Amino acid sequence: MATMHRCCRLLVLGIFVMSLVNLTYPLDNGASWFDPKSHSLREQEWFYGHEQIDPKLMQMRGIHLQVEARRMASKLRKLSNKEIGVTAMQGIYDSMPSIRKQANEEQKLNQIAKNLAVKFQHYLEVLSANKQRVESLYSFHLKQPISQKLDCCNISDSELRLVAEYHSKISNLMTCDLIPPSIQQHSFNPGRNLTAVFQRHIHDYPSIKWQYFISVDGIQNEFPAHNFQVVHGGCPSALDIRHRDVFLGTAQPQRKHVVIVVDQGNSLSPDQLKTAKGIARYILNSLSETDRVGIIGLANKAVYPRDDQCLSKQLVPLTFEAKFFFSSFVDSLSKQEFPTAHSLGLQRAFEMIMNSLAPLNSSTEDEAMIVYISRGLLSTLTEAKDVMETIAIENGRVRHKVVINTYAVIGAGKTVMFEKSFLQNIADQNFEKYDVDRRYSGPVKKGQMLAINSLEDLSSTAGLFYKSFNRSSIDKPRFTLPYIDITGQDLVMSISQPCFHDNELLGIVGVDLHVGDVVQDVTYYNQEVSEYAFLINNEGYTIMHPSLSRPIHSTRQPMHTDIQHFENSQGFHAVRERILGEESGQARMLVSLDNITYPNGPPARGIPLHATYLWKKVPNTPYIACLKTVDEEAIHSELGNVQVASQKELVYHRLDLIPTEHNCMHLKQLGTLDTSTLFLSASAFADPFEHLSTPETKRMIQGYVAYLNDNTKLIRNPGLKSHVRNDVATVSKINHEWKRQFQSSTLNDYIVRRYISTPSGVFRMFPGGIVDKSYDATKREWYNRAMEFPGHVVLTAPYLDAFGAGYIVTISHTIYEGKPAAMHSSSDRVVAVMGIDFTMKYFYKLLVETMPLCKKGDVRCFVLDNQGYVIAHPRLVEPRGTGPVEQRHITHAEPLVANDILNHDQFVRKRLCNNYNYRTIQRYYYFNTSLSGILTNLVHGEHCSRYQITSIPGTNIFIGIVNQTCDMITAFCPCSVMDRLCLNCHRMEQSECECPCECPLQMNFCTGQLLDVDDRNPSCPRYPEPNKLAQVPTSMTDHLKQCMQSKCSEKKTKEECFGVRDCEWCELNKDGKEPLSSPHCAAQRVCFAGVLGARTPYGDQAKLLPMEDSPIAESSTPVGPVAGGIMGAFLVLALAVYCYRHHVHRSTHHYMTTAPDTQVRMSQLENEPDDLEPREEIGSGHTNIVLATFDHPSVSPYRVNPNYRRPPAGGESDHGYSTMTPQEDSEQASTTCVEPLISGQEKYKPGVSPTGKTHALPPPPQISSRRGRSPTPPQTRIPEQTCIQQQTVLPSTIPESSHVIANVTVHMVDTH
């Protein structure tokens, strides 16, 4: 009998193993991805591997999943048509008058180029006027010194005012100075005399941000005045970092070849080494991307940032990534126990230069410099001659093209005459003093020797290193690539020009421009799918492209990326060469759908596609305006003259300025039920930047409304684009349908709002409400998804509503251009997208109503979108105390299902894309929505956990069911619980399950470009932008009632309360575990996520006091006088006993241990059962955290948008690329207030040791490392003793989001 049992067990095990083997079979390995002719799964067919299964065997607990999917599709279509009003809106557009127009892309491009040319002409005129004024003032200075000072560091905050465009406090009444400490008394300082000129320019051209003059003596005149307290290191440090690269690039615009050698031998004291490192960093920050740089650490041997054939053998372009990497290397240098081998260091520096300079017989006049930073102490008396011999040999080989600057780092009170003399001889290349023969007869170019004993005045010492090049400055403007302004953390670009007197350089003048203003014609160009504009410079670097964030949302250093990375279709290289070489032109080429960037998602058209590129150079600038169209029809229709039906239906959203008769609060949003409200985004205006920069007034709004209501067309246009009026008039006609549906709908308890948006920037919403000015509906997830699936009912994954509704899901649908007597198809032009927000739990309610079997304990039903994010799932609606529910991926919610379906690569594919905003490679999933059969493991799969999944027709979502009859499920999808880094960035297999994650974009430092393996990836679509709740004074809202009363306390059962807007079924106590004795329905702020008193993501949780929506306690009989007396006597007695005990024990308190109550022995942790978890409090919980501080705050080259982890209020949920934790318990995790596990310096070191051990690859440093590490730390610094709350609390004012690399629980916030 025992033998029979063993045989049975072996048989079962064999069947199980065979099932696992079968899991690896795809549907069809020989056909192309998602080819509908090869892989369409016909109705009533079920597939597992290559096998077709009898439909009668495929019923799960009596459910035909495809039948249920069709029922769900019917319900969703009904919601779309009836609740959103899609059929009504389509009918409105079909009835509108239209006109046919000939497309003229060339004319559009010429207009963009013309606008850019006019704009830059104004800026160049400003620059020229400032230059002439400085040169004129210097002539007066020679007769009467102009040297009056106004130190920026001495300006108090009371003299400044906060200006939104600067993101900081400034004063446009004066010009202030950043002054070197050792400046001479009568040095030229024209700042006071420039103020009037600066003021006039800022008045004429408000889009100019900063104007400045930097003298050769190091004085910086800054307008508007600012005290630079926000700069890292305070105001004094601003002198050494602000515009230093702009100054050097303008004064010496030629490409510079520089090797920096830093002495780290045993002769240096700690202070001297600190000074040496500071000098190296300063010189690195002074150089720009056009320069070629190498760096060496020197003791008894030379060490490099990375010991390979690139960084140790040649100079590399100083890209932003290389600059940070080199700076990290400098920071990592430490004192060695060996003397300095001066000859070796100089020899290695010469070798790097020889490998990088043009051949000697070429026509170029390249020069190079060695910056030698050392104490200059010799180990032997003959070493000096050896050093000079080395210089003579090596510099002779390059015909004395190398200049040597030496910096003697000296200690206070030390005599260093001999060392300084030695370093001076090196700078002079004084071969004669040491009887060394020259190897080349040409003249030697002498360098400088400077003795430096502090880092306080580098601009006047090390900052003058460029003079040794002895090149004449070129008297023409210089344009920089976009960069982040250190004062306002926004994106700017600089135009600068040198100033002269009798051919002698006086300094440079410069203006900083808002990139948002410069590129607005490109950023807000046609918002439709098949056409977009981009801007590049004459070297191919991308200034603006649809894949990049709008400048208004760019708060971190962009990656300067060649256009071929965005337009990476095969054959574009030849087009790029033509664009860079020709004044104007056009080219047509075949493109793949996977390699096309669309502003709002790819069009629903088959492949192949043809793209047409048009370009035109912008005169007097290095910029080229480009236009790309994809299979665009030559003739298209536009709305004709649409008449406004009723002025009452046109209410602008600024209810705080022009209120309606019945203003109310729609959750946290100032709103109204009287009508829908109109919002115009920046793209609706002719000058979007001016609109965003100028506060709206009541008079301005009255001008908008009057113009839009004017059917006579006699009122002047207040600055809107011409086609906006017709769009406003057309979408306003849906207002009556929305109000009628609101009055009759049975789903009002679950609906949050309805809205519609056009590509032109017209947005209408009901209930009406105020919207933040920076909002752009065309950049939202619901809009992009609808454009990706035109004609479909499209759902987004859950996200947190910024207006206070909690977690919501959006249904959206496209509207096509009008066709009065024709059927619409997905190839029609989309003219609008409609949407509606439901509470997240409503969709689980809808799922259960469709399939009542989902209520069973061993059955789980779920709905997921086309990227694998769960929309409805039991775990999304379970009561919980902490943890977000959005961005829950199928790999996290159902790992068994995920492991199985990944073997069917015709159903789901892993994909890669490069995100150049955040320097990451994103890994994500894409599901085939054309699936018409059922995918299942019923026949071959896990014996006690079976699933089915099928698409819901006409949507972007799938429905699935899991029947689990046992608890032993071994499937697992690894995910990082600390950040979004993939666990193995060097491997990605289709069949390996992992959560969506990211890896760093690795740079080839030798070329300054991406590694070849990363260069082949398409660019990621632009992330949906963050949004925030518009701020309204509380004095306007405190007295207002809620527009819609949820009446949570009247819901007596869980079924009645489930999914109702702003209501939660309260069933757990504050600890999130103990059930309440009396479950009840309460407002979210009272019982968020079903836990009494839980913190809300809005930070508005109620104290545990009787609330409006809390159950009303039953009244009790008053206590009688006798009982009252007894109770009073008891209380007096208890108080006396307490006082006595307190007095007795008071003197013993100082004997108590200072160890915290939470101190636990490791043995206790090792032996503690898994199911015994302590109650979570703020400041306790899981300790998988890394809280780092950084010396150099800058952006991580691969950090994801910070809204992923710690969003601002209204922050974005990016449903495309979000990371899930691998265990359910991680959702409940919180961080503790502990010391950082890894300091900022240690975490981001390039890993170079003084012994020469280096990493083999650019960041991530080691090929063998488990995960990639960023070479650049996050931008926001976190104090070492910062406690992270269990949930992210959204304050009333919107802070900049923080980068936290920790296992924190976060809520993503979003709206529409």
mmCIF file of N, CA, C and O in Angstrom, residues 42 261 739 763 792 1023 1234:
data_model
loop_
_atom_site.group_PDB
_atom_site.id
_atom_site.type_symbol
_atom_site.label_atom_id
_atom_site.label_comp_id
_atom_site.label_asym_id
_atom_site.label_seq_id
_atom_site.Cartn_x
_atom_site.Cartn_y
_atom_site.Cartn_z
ATOM 1 N N ARG A 42 -10.227 32.910 -32.053
ATOM 2 C CA ARG A 42 -11.640 33.025 -32.390
ATOM 3 C C ARG A 42 -12.508 32.767 -31.173
ATOM 4 O O ARG A 42 -12.103 32.128 -30.210
ATOM 5 N N VAL A 261 45.306 66.731 -12.622
ATOM 6 C CA VAL A 261 46.070 65.761 -11.812
ATOM 7 C C VAL A 261 46.010 66.237 -10.363
ATOM 8 O O VAL A 261 46.431 67.356 -10.055
ATOM 9 N N LYS A 739 -26.308 67.919 -17.430
ATOM 10 C CA LYS A 739 -27.203 68.318 -16.340
ATOM 11 C C LYS A 739 -28.430 67.402 -16.298
ATOM 12 O O LYS A 739 -28.880 67.005 -15.215
ATOM 13 N N PHE A 763 -11.280 72.723 -22.247
ATOM 14 C CA PHE A 763 -11.637 71.699 -21.256
ATOM 15 C C PHE A 763 -12.895 72.150 -20.528
ATOM 16 O O PHE A 763 -12.972 73.277 -20.030
ATOM 17 N N HIS A 792 -12.702 53.082 -28.622
ATOM 18 C CA HIS A 792 -12.836 52.105 -27.552
ATOM 19 C C HIS A 792 -13.271 52.788 -26.254
ATOM 20 O O HIS A 792 -13.041 53.981 -26.060
ATOM 21 N N TYR A 1023 5.754 61.270 -19.887
ATOM 22 C CA TYR A 1023 5.001 60.902 -18.699
ATOM 23 C C TYR A 1023 3.772 61.795 -18.548
ATOM 24 O O TYR A 1023 3.846 62.998 -18.829
ATOM 25 N N VAL A 1234 16.069 56.167 11.703
ATOM 26 C CA VAL A 1234 17.341 55.530 12.016
ATOM 27 C C VAL A 1234 18.449 56.246 11.270
ATOM 28 O O VAL A 1234 18.223 57.078 10.414
#
